[in-house]
Amino acid sequence: MHEFRKRVDYLFSSTKGLILLAIAMIALETALFGLLSGPMAEWGVRDWVVKTLGMRLVPAEREGRIIILYHTIAMAVIAIETYLITALVRMAPFYRTAVRLLITVGYLVAMIFGLGFAYWGHNWAFHGLYIAGLTLIFFAGGLLCIGLWPWNKAYYVRDPAYAHTRSGVDLERVAFFTTALTTVISAVFGAVPGAYYGHGFQTFLAEDIIRLPEKTGFQYAVIGHLHIMLALIAIMLTLIIGRWLDFKGVLHKIAMPLMILGTAVLNLGVWGVVTPLEPIAHMIIYVGATPAMLAALMLVIFGWDQLIREGTRDIPKPSAGQKLRALLHDPLRFGPLWQMVFMNFTVSGVGIFVAVRLDEIFRQWPAREERLILTGHWHVLSAIIATIILLYYGDLIGLKGWGRRLYGWGIIVFSDLAFAAVTVYEMKRLVISEAHQQPLVNTVLLLVDIGLGGVLVILALVLIWRLLDLFRPKGRWTVEAQQADPVMKTEVKA
Amino acid sequence: MKGKTWSEFYASGRCWGIALVLMLVLTACQPAMAATPLPMYDTGVDPNAWVVVPAGSFLSGQFNTPINLEHAFAIMVTDVTVDQYVRFLNQALADGTLRLQGDQVVGFYPGDPFHGAKHEEEIPAQDYRFVPLNDPAAPFVYQENAFTPKAGYAHHPMTYVSWFGAWGYCHYYGYRLPSGLEWEKAARGEDGRPYPWGWELTPANANYYSSGDPFEDMRTVGSRTTPVGFYNGKTYDGFVTLDSPSPYGLYDMAGNVWQWVGDITQGMHYRFMRGGSKDNYPPDLRVWVTNNATPVYYGPGTGFRCVREP
């Protein structure tokens, strides 16, 4: 019993244990519910799973099921980000502990009971617990904002390498705070329509109503909510990666104000969709997204420059090849930044192209084709976020040597192969007609399957390794359970 | 590999290049696209048949909203077939209703009110494309001043027809396109079912993406249309179908081809389609699902049927 408790303590109270648990929960959920769609449905696996597990999948409830499914995954991702924030950014121990406790209970309750409600008949007690889980996460978000309060003098910085105001307010902390606060506020835009479910609001997927000229306020709120939440998860992850890589210097000083400004304006634009500002909301969003993306670009420049400098430290005059080798030497530190760059080819670039040529090209196609672009677009963005987390996690657990390189490059190559193939798939109508598309579709979907399958196999291997490790009395987990987080060295009292 | 360890080989990055090239070569090794022969089956369902849908209320949409349709109407039991449409083309070309213009057949449409809404395009009164003339993938050909169905396609649903072409066909014979509500009531009856035949979808009920019907070949041509009324309980060379009419006896109200409906939405030039097609996954075959496109759009998965006064 004592041994069991030690493992539970590791999984629920150490940063690495908490992250491992959340990744494992997402992996299990993805593995199980991934069997219900795509090729698995075509091969009959879906029917077998539904029958074996006694699922009740009513056709009219599909959209509701999907919404709960991806909310539960998103909550676990937000929990991982929160563990990382509380490990990397100084805050009082009370807030750190309370936030972690609330969000852990919250996402686990939301995931278990939300999925139970959605896929195994409508047990309304489960639905209540699902909402309770989401509420705990919301409350954790509120506490996190308090814990991150940047105008507490205990958190002022004087080091000239980091962006701060004249009085010493840490601008990176302001960026974390702004992102956390706007995330909590933006959650309301989803919660309010949900609260009116059945009383003027009904479930819908945003991609299904894109061309309707009239939308209700609730529909606009949900559309704004889903866009901004994903954007804020991405922005928060950028800040986390910056902290991990010790982002500093001139670029840091330029990037942090841009990130704060971009985040604030981006949110104002998205919130504006439910106000009379709706006609110009897109313009405000572009104005906000630009500085936020510039800030991310500065992080990429800083991070890659750092990698090159470190890798060529002992070479007096490194050649371009040596610099490239140094850049690519460590995929776990190169990868997160590369994925941010790659995102521009598969997400941002595609999005801008579609927006610019919307009426001339994309709205000449049937709505289902446009829907394909939209769903591909945000699936790729979500998956890129996931791969960045996985790359960081590989570093966190101390992967070394060829295992580190195999894990890192495996995730980068397989995921990028899948993302590129998805991009070709969603844009295929530009180059091929409906009548002749099948060979291309087959090839592209095979590449998607190889890419995603490769990433999932790598993830599965790591999780099996970590699971087996938990059975060892002196496993790696015992070391991780004792490791202090970076911020613990400079603890602040409440 | 001489003198190198596997880890060095791996670290050189060469293995990734080789893996990528191998992957591309392997994926390219699929059968060349061939004109897979089209099976020929007589379904026995009469494409000239009509049924009457009575006035009264029904449950509409995903959330079963009660709607009262105050009028009865007659609707075609099947989609308009290629055979029916080419007869219309030949007749309407001969009497001057339609004319050839470049690589398309055009006909007059009296236009829609324009509201200047965001993304709305004006549809003024003028000639519009009904069908393309020389699209090699179309189920009909134009030779020696006459349209004919391609071999085997006569009793398949008419495709490669724009909304204007669907509207024009119905209008020519004194019919009209069904409204979305009429279409939905004809498809699901009054009890709120998600599919025309009931509550569950199997590959024996309808033609959808990778549903395994004898007409599809997912390695080459993909999913193709099935003849109208194909899912009527008959067995075709071992492929067993379930009799899958709607409560009023309509066939193919889910899958096979999307069906243009007549609704014109204020502030929107797009036209709606219902029913899902051979190229869609099962969720799109639910009776409340809609698709839409510009009225000049045509494709291999879009057809229509007409309604008239009972």
PDB file of N, CA, C and O in Angstrom, chain A residues 71-121:
ATOM      1  N   HIS A  71     -13.737  19.061 -25.991  1.00  0.00           N
ATOM      2  CA  HIS A  71     -13.587  19.855 -24.760  1.00  0.00           C
ATOM      3  C   HIS A  71     -12.776  19.084 -23.714  1.00  0.00           C
ATOM      4  O   HIS A  71     -11.941  19.661 -23.022  1.00  0.00           O
ATOM      5  N   THR A  72     -13.034  17.787 -23.601  1.00  0.00           N
ATOM      6  CA  THR A  72     -12.304  17.025 -22.581  1.00  0.00           C
ATOM      7  C   THR A  72     -10.816  16.941 -22.928  1.00  0.00           C
ATOM      8  O   THR A  72      -9.970  17.017 -22.032  1.00  0.00           O
ATOM      9  N   ILE A  73     -10.498  16.798 -24.198  1.00  0.00           N
ATOM     10  CA  ILE A  73      -9.086  16.791 -24.603  1.00  0.00           C
ATOM     11  C   ILE A  73      -8.461  18.164 -24.333  1.00  0.00           C
ATOM     12  O   ILE A  73      -7.373  18.278 -23.769  1.00  0.00           O
ATOM     13  N   ALA A  74      -9.198  19.211 -24.713  1.00  0.00           N
ATOM     14  CA  ALA A  74      -8.670  20.568 -24.521  1.00  0.00           C
ATOM     15  C   ALA A  74      -8.424  20.860 -23.045  1.00  0.00           C
ATOM     16  O   ALA A  74      -7.434  21.512 -22.688  1.00  0.00           O
ATOM     17  N   MET A  75      -9.300  20.369 -22.174  1.00  0.00           N
ATOM     18  CA  MET A  75      -9.124  20.633 -20.741  1.00  0.00           C
ATOM     19  C   MET A  75      -7.836  19.989 -20.225  1.00  0.00           C
ATOM     20  O   MET A  75      -7.127  20.560 -19.402  1.00  0.00           O
ATOM     21  N   ALA A  76      -7.546  18.789 -20.714  1.00  0.00           N
ATOM     22  CA  ALA A  76      -6.303  18.128 -20.293  1.00  0.00           C
ATOM     23  C   ALA A  76      -5.087  18.881 -20.819  1.00  0.00           C
ATOM     24  O   ALA A  76      -4.065  18.999 -20.118  1.00  0.00           O
ATOM     25  N   VAL A  77      -5.188  19.412 -22.038  1.00  0.00           N
ATOM     26  CA  VAL A  77      -4.078  20.200 -22.598  1.00  0.00           C
ATOM     27  C   VAL A  77      -3.875  21.466 -21.769  1.00  0.00           C
ATOM     28  O   VAL A  77      -2.742  21.853 -21.446  1.00  0.00           O
ATOM     29  N   ILE A  78      -4.979  22.099 -21.411  1.00  0.00           N
ATOM     30  CA  ILE A  78      -4.883  23.309 -20.581  1.00  0.00           C
ATOM     31  C   ILE A  78      -4.284  22.966 -19.215  1.00  0.00           C
ATOM     32  O   ILE A  78      -3.484  23.729 -18.656  1.00  0.00           O
ATOM     33  N   ALA A  79      -4.628  21.800 -18.702  1.00  0.00           N
ATOM     34  CA  ALA A  79      -4.038  21.372 -17.421  1.00  0.00           C
ATOM     35  C   ALA A  79      -2.518  21.229 -17.572  1.00  0.00           C
ATOM     36  O   ALA A  79      -1.764  21.686 -16.703  1.00  0.00           O
ATOM     37  N   ILE A  80      -2.069  20.628 -18.666  1.00  0.00           N
ATOM     38  CA  ILE A  80      -0.619  20.471 -18.880  1.00  0.00           C
ATOM     39  C   ILE A  80       0.047  21.841 -18.935  1.00  0.00           C
ATOM     40  O   ILE A  80       1.089  22.075 -18.303  1.00  0.00           O
ATOM     41  N   GLU A  81      -0.564  22.757 -19.675  1.00  0.00           N
ATOM     42  CA  GLU A  81       0.021  24.104 -19.752  1.00  0.00           C
ATOM     43  C   GLU A  81       0.073  24.741 -18.364  1.00  0.00           C
ATOM     44  O   GLU A  81       1.041  25.417 -18.003  1.00  0.00           O
ATOM     45  N   THR A  82      -0.968  24.509 -17.582  1.00  0.00           N
ATOM     46  CA  THR A  82      -1.011  25.098 -16.238  1.00  0.00           C
ATOM     47  C   THR A  82       0.081  24.501 -15.349  1.00  0.00           C
ATOM     48  O   THR A  82       0.718  25.221 -14.573  1.00  0.00           O
ATOM     49  N   TYR A  83       0.298  23.185 -15.472  1.00  0.00           N
ATOM     50  CA  TYR A  83       1.394  22.585 -14.685  1.00  0.00           C
ATOM     51  C   TYR A  83       2.724  23.224 -15.072  1.00  0.00           C
ATOM     52  O   TYR A  83       3.567  23.498 -14.214  1.00  0.00           O
ATOM     53  N   LEU A  84       2.893  23.445 -16.369  1.00  0.00           N
ATOM     54  CA  LEU A  84       4.160  24.027 -16.824  1.00  0.00           C
ATOM     55  C   LEU A  84       4.300  25.470 -16.350  1.00  0.00           C
ATOM     56  O   LEU A  84       5.376  25.884 -15.920  1.00  0.00           O
ATOM     57  N   ILE A  85       3.203  26.217 -16.422  1.00  0.00           N
ATOM     58  CA  ILE A  85       3.262  27.621 -15.966  1.00  0.00           C
ATOM     59  C   ILE A  85       3.626  27.667 -14.485  1.00  0.00           C
ATOM     60  O   ILE A  85       4.505  28.426 -14.061  1.00  0.00           O
ATOM     61  N   THR A  86       2.959  26.829 -13.699  1.00  0.00           N
ATOM     62  CA  THR A  86       3.218  26.868 -12.254  1.00  0.00           C
ATOM     63  C   THR A  86       4.600  26.313 -11.921  1.00  0.00           C
ATOM     64  O   THR A  86       5.094  26.525 -10.814  1.00  0.00           O
ATOM     65  N   ALA A  87       5.201  25.592 -12.860  1.00  0.00           N
ATOM     66  CA  ALA A  87       6.566  25.105 -12.638  1.00  0.00           C
ATOM     67  C   ALA A  87       7.611  26.128 -13.073  1.00  0.00           C
ATOM     68  O   ALA A  87       8.730  26.117 -12.584  1.00  0.00           O
ATOM     69  N   LEU A  88       7.228  26.992 -14.023  1.00  0.00           N
ATOM     70  CA  LEU A  88       8.211  27.895 -14.623  1.00  0.00           C
ATOM     71  C   LEU A  88       8.102  29.335 -14.144  1.00  0.00           C
ATOM     72  O   LEU A  88       9.064  30.099 -14.233  1.00  0.00           O
ATOM     73  N   VAL A  89       6.922  29.719 -13.682  1.00  0.00           N
ATOM     74  CA  VAL A  89       6.700  31.119 -13.307  1.00  0.00           C
ATOM     75  C   VAL A  89       6.485  31.192 -11.795  1.00  0.00           C
ATOM     76  O   VAL A  89       5.698  30.430 -11.236  1.00  0.00           O
ATOM     77  N   ARG A  90       7.184  32.120 -11.202  1.00  0.00           N
ATOM     78  CA  ARG A  90       7.112  32.217  -9.744  1.00  0.00           C
ATOM     79  C   ARG A  90       5.716  32.594  -9.277  1.00  0.00           C
ATOM     80  O   ARG A  90       5.065  33.459  -9.863  1.00  0.00           O
ATOM     81  N   MET A  91       5.271  31.949  -8.195  1.00  0.00           N
ATOM     82  CA  MET A  91       4.021  32.349  -7.554  1.00  0.00           C
ATOM     83  C   MET A  91       3.990  31.766  -6.154  1.00  0.00           C
ATOM     84  O   MET A  91       4.776  30.861  -5.828  1.00  0.00           O
ATOM     85  N   ALA A  92       3.097  32.281  -5.347  1.00  0.00           N
ATOM     86  CA  ALA A  92       3.026  31.816  -3.967  1.00  0.00           C
ATOM     87  C   ALA A  92       2.637  30.345  -3.937  1.00  0.00           C
ATOM     88  O   ALA A  92       1.819  29.901  -4.747  1.00  0.00           O
ATOM     89  N   PRO A  93       3.208  29.572  -2.986  1.00  0.00           N
ATOM     90  CA  PRO A  93       2.931  28.133  -2.942  1.00  0.00           C
ATOM     91  C   PRO A  93       1.442  27.809  -2.837  1.00  0.00           C
ATOM     92  O   PRO A  93       0.977  26.824  -3.403  1.00  0.00           O
ATOM     93  N   PHE A  94       0.701  28.655  -2.117  1.00  0.00           N
ATOM     94  CA  PHE A  94      -0.733  28.376  -1.982  1.00  0.00           C
ATOM     95  C   PHE A  94      -1.409  28.333  -3.350  1.00  0.00           C
ATOM     96  O   PHE A  94      -2.160  27.405  -3.658  1.00  0.00           O
ATOM     97  N   TYR A  95      -1.136  29.342  -4.173  1.00  0.00           N
ATOM     98  CA  TYR A  95      -1.771  29.396  -5.491  1.00  0.00           C
ATOM     99  C   TYR A  95      -1.316  28.229  -6.372  1.00  0.00           C
ATOM    100  O   TYR A  95      -2.095  27.626  -7.091  1.00  0.00           O
ATOM    101  N   ARG A  96      -0.027  27.963  -6.278  1.00  0.00           N
ATOM    102  CA  ARG A  96       0.522  26.864  -7.082  1.00  0.00           C
ATOM    103  C   ARG A  96      -0.198  25.556  -6.739  1.00  0.00           C
ATOM    104  O   ARG A  96      -0.662  24.824  -7.630  1.00  0.00           O
ATOM    105  N   THR A  97      -0.318  25.283  -5.462  1.00  0.00           N
ATOM    106  CA  THR A  97      -0.941  24.034  -5.017  1.00  0.00           C
ATOM    107  C   THR A  97      -2.431  24.022  -5.343  1.00  0.00           C
ATOM    108  O   THR A  97      -2.963  23.032  -5.849  1.00  0.00           O
ATOM    109  N   ALA A  98      -3.091  25.135  -5.037  1.00  0.00           N
ATOM    110  CA  ALA A  98      -4.544  25.189  -5.236  1.00  0.00           C
ATOM    111  C   ALA A  98      -4.908  25.076  -6.720  1.00  0.00           C
ATOM    112  O   ALA A  98      -5.828  24.346  -7.096  1.00  0.00           O
ATOM    113  N   VAL A  99      -4.152  25.788  -7.548  1.00  0.00           N
ATOM    114  CA  VAL A  99      -4.435  25.758  -8.986  1.00  0.00           C
ATOM    115  C   VAL A  99      -4.253  24.342  -9.531  1.00  0.00           C
ATOM    116  O   VAL A  99      -5.091  23.815 -10.267  1.00  0.00           O
ATOM    117  N   ARG A 100      -3.164  23.712  -9.145  1.00  0.00           N
ATOM    118  CA  ARG A 100      -2.892  22.353  -9.625  1.00  0.00           C
ATOM    119  C   ARG A 100      -3.960  21.371  -9.149  1.00  0.00           C
ATOM    120  O   ARG A 100      -4.421  20.508  -9.900  1.00  0.00           O
ATOM    121  N   LEU A 101      -4.334  21.512  -7.895  1.00  0.00           N
ATOM    122  CA  LEU A 101      -5.346  20.603  -7.333  1.00  0.00           C
ATOM    123  C   LEU A 101      -6.676  20.760  -8.079  1.00  0.00           C
ATOM    124  O   LEU A 101      -7.283  19.778  -8.527  1.00  0.00           O
ATOM    125  N   LEU A 102      -7.091  21.999  -8.211  1.00  0.00           N
ATOM    126  CA  LEU A 102      -8.390  22.257  -8.842  1.00  0.00           C
ATOM    127  C   LEU A 102      -8.410  21.802 -10.297  1.00  0.00           C
ATOM    128  O   LEU A 102      -9.373  21.169 -10.748  1.00  0.00           O
ATOM    129  N   ILE A 103      -7.363  22.118 -11.004  1.00  0.00           N
ATOM    130  CA  ILE A 103      -7.392  21.801 -12.434  1.00  0.00           C
ATOM    131  C   ILE A 103      -7.250  20.295 -12.673  1.00  0.00           C
ATOM    132  O   ILE A 103      -7.823  19.749 -13.611  1.00  0.00           O
ATOM    133  N   THR A 104      -6.518  19.630 -11.791  1.00  0.00           N
ATOM    134  CA  THR A 104      -6.375  18.172 -11.951  1.00  0.00           C
ATOM    135  C   THR A 104      -7.704  17.476 -11.705  1.00  0.00           C
ATOM    136  O   THR A 104      -8.157  16.645 -12.514  1.00  0.00           O
ATOM    137  N   VAL A 105      -8.333  17.810 -10.583  1.00  0.00           N
ATOM    138  CA  VAL A 105      -9.647  17.222 -10.301  1.00  0.00           C
ATOM    139  C   VAL A 105     -10.623  17.616 -11.419  1.00  0.00           C
ATOM    140  O   VAL A 105     -11.408  16.795 -11.903  1.00  0.00           O
ATOM    141  N   GLY A 106     -10.533  18.870 -11.829  1.00  0.00           N
ATOM    142  CA  GLY A 106     -11.464  19.386 -12.835  1.00  0.00           C
ATOM    143  C   GLY A 106     -11.375  18.643 -14.150  1.00  0.00           C
ATOM    144  O   GLY A 106     -12.382  18.162 -14.678  1.00  0.00           O
ATOM    145  N   TYR A 107     -10.170  18.491 -14.683  1.00  0.00           N
ATOM    146  CA  TYR A 107     -10.095  17.866 -16.016  1.00  0.00           C
ATOM    147  C   TYR A 107     -10.410  16.374 -15.948  1.00  0.00           C
ATOM    148  O   TYR A 107     -11.004  15.817 -16.871  1.00  0.00           O
ATOM    149  N   LEU A 108     -10.011  15.732 -14.844  1.00  0.00           N
ATOM    150  CA  LEU A 108     -10.299  14.293 -14.739  1.00  0.00           C
ATOM    151  C   LEU A 108     -11.806  14.049 -14.612  1.00  0.00           C
ATOM    152  O   LEU A 108     -12.364  13.166 -15.279  1.00  0.00           O
ATOM    153  N   VAL A 109     -12.467  14.860 -13.784  1.00  0.00           N
ATOM    154  CA  VAL A 109     -13.921  14.706 -13.621  1.00  0.00           C
ATOM    155  C   VAL A 109     -14.630  15.033 -14.931  1.00  0.00           C
ATOM    156  O   VAL A 109     -15.525  14.301 -15.379  1.00  0.00           O
ATOM    157  N   ALA A 110     -14.204  16.129 -15.574  1.00  0.00           N
ATOM    158  CA  ALA A 110     -14.836  16.521 -16.845  1.00  0.00           C
ATOM    159  C   ALA A 110     -14.633  15.442 -17.896  1.00  0.00           C
ATOM    160  O   ALA A 110     -15.557  15.099 -18.645  1.00  0.00           O
ATOM    161  N   MET A 111     -13.437  14.891 -17.956  1.00  0.00           N
ATOM    162  CA  MET A 111     -13.143  13.889 -18.983  1.00  0.00           C
ATOM    163  C   MET A 111     -13.935  12.602 -18.740  1.00  0.00           C
ATOM    164  O   MET A 111     -14.634  12.097 -19.624  1.00  0.00           O
ATOM    165  N   ILE A 112     -13.853  12.082 -17.543  1.00  0.00           N
ATOM    166  CA  ILE A 112     -14.482  10.787 -17.263  1.00  0.00           C
ATOM    167  C   ILE A 112     -16.006  10.882 -17.377  1.00  0.00           C
ATOM    168  O   ILE A 112     -16.646  10.081 -18.072  1.00  0.00           O
ATOM    169  N   PHE A 113     -16.579  11.869 -16.734  1.00  0.00           N
ATOM    170  CA  PHE A 113     -18.048  11.931 -16.720  1.00  0.00           C
ATOM    171  C   PHE A 113     -18.615  12.578 -17.997  1.00  0.00           C
ATOM    172  O   PHE A 113     -19.717  12.244 -18.413  1.00  0.00           O
ATOM    173  N   GLY A 114     -17.852  13.477 -18.592  1.00  0.00           N
ATOM    174  CA  GLY A 114     -18.311  14.055 -19.860  1.00  0.00           C
ATOM    175  C   GLY A 114     -18.408  12.988 -20.942  1.00  0.00           C
ATOM    176  O   GLY A 114     -19.412  12.881 -21.653  1.00  0.00           O
ATOM    177  N   LEU A 115     -17.378  12.167 -21.037  1.00  0.00           N
ATOM    178  CA  LEU A 115     -17.395  11.109 -22.043  1.00  0.00           C
ATOM    179  C   LEU A 115     -18.442  10.053 -21.693  1.00  0.00           C
ATOM    180  O   LEU A 115     -19.109   9.507 -22.578  1.00  0.00           O
ATOM    181  N   GLY A 116     -18.585   9.794 -20.406  1.00  0.00           N
ATOM    182  CA  GLY A 116     -19.629   8.845 -19.978  1.00  0.00           C
ATOM    183  C   GLY A 116     -21.003   9.325 -20.389  1.00  0.00           C
ATOM    184  O   GLY A 116     -21.828   8.554 -20.894  1.00  0.00           O
ATOM    185  N   PHE A 117     -21.234  10.610 -20.211  1.00  0.00           N
ATOM    186  CA  PHE A 117     -22.531  11.188 -20.606  1.00  0.00           C
ATOM    187  C   PHE A 117     -22.711  11.137 -22.124  1.00  0.00           C
ATOM    188  O   PHE A 117     -23.765  10.742 -22.621  1.00  0.00           O
ATOM    189  N   ALA A 118     -21.664  11.501 -22.835  1.00  0.00           N
ATOM    190  CA  ALA A 118     -21.805  11.658 -24.287  1.00  0.00           C
ATOM    191  C   ALA A 118     -21.916  10.328 -25.023  1.00  0.00           C
ATOM    192  O   ALA A 118     -22.665  10.221 -25.989  1.00  0.00           O
ATOM    193  N   TYR A 119     -21.188   9.329 -24.566  1.00  0.00           N
ATOM    194  CA  TYR A 119     -21.080   8.100 -25.367  1.00  0.00           C
ATOM    195  C   TYR A 119     -21.803   6.892 -24.772  1.00  0.00           C
ATOM    196  O   TYR A 119     -21.945   5.876 -25.432  1.00  0.00           O
ATOM    197  N   TRP A 120     -22.218   6.997 -23.511  1.00  0.00           N
ATOM    198  CA  TRP A 120     -22.864   5.832 -22.909  1.00  0.00           C
ATOM    199  C   TRP A 120     -24.250   6.179 -22.373  1.00  0.00           C
ATOM    200  O   TRP A 120     -24.586   5.848 -21.238  1.00  0.00           O
ATOM    201  N   GLY A 121     -25.035   6.836 -23.171  1.00  0.00           N
ATOM    202  CA  GLY A 121     -26.389   7.172 -22.725  1.00  0.00           C
ATOM    203  C   GLY A 121     -26.357   8.425 -21.875  1.00  0.00           C
ATOM    204  O   GLY A 121     -25.322   8.786 -21.310  1.00  0.00           O
TER     205      GLY A 121
END
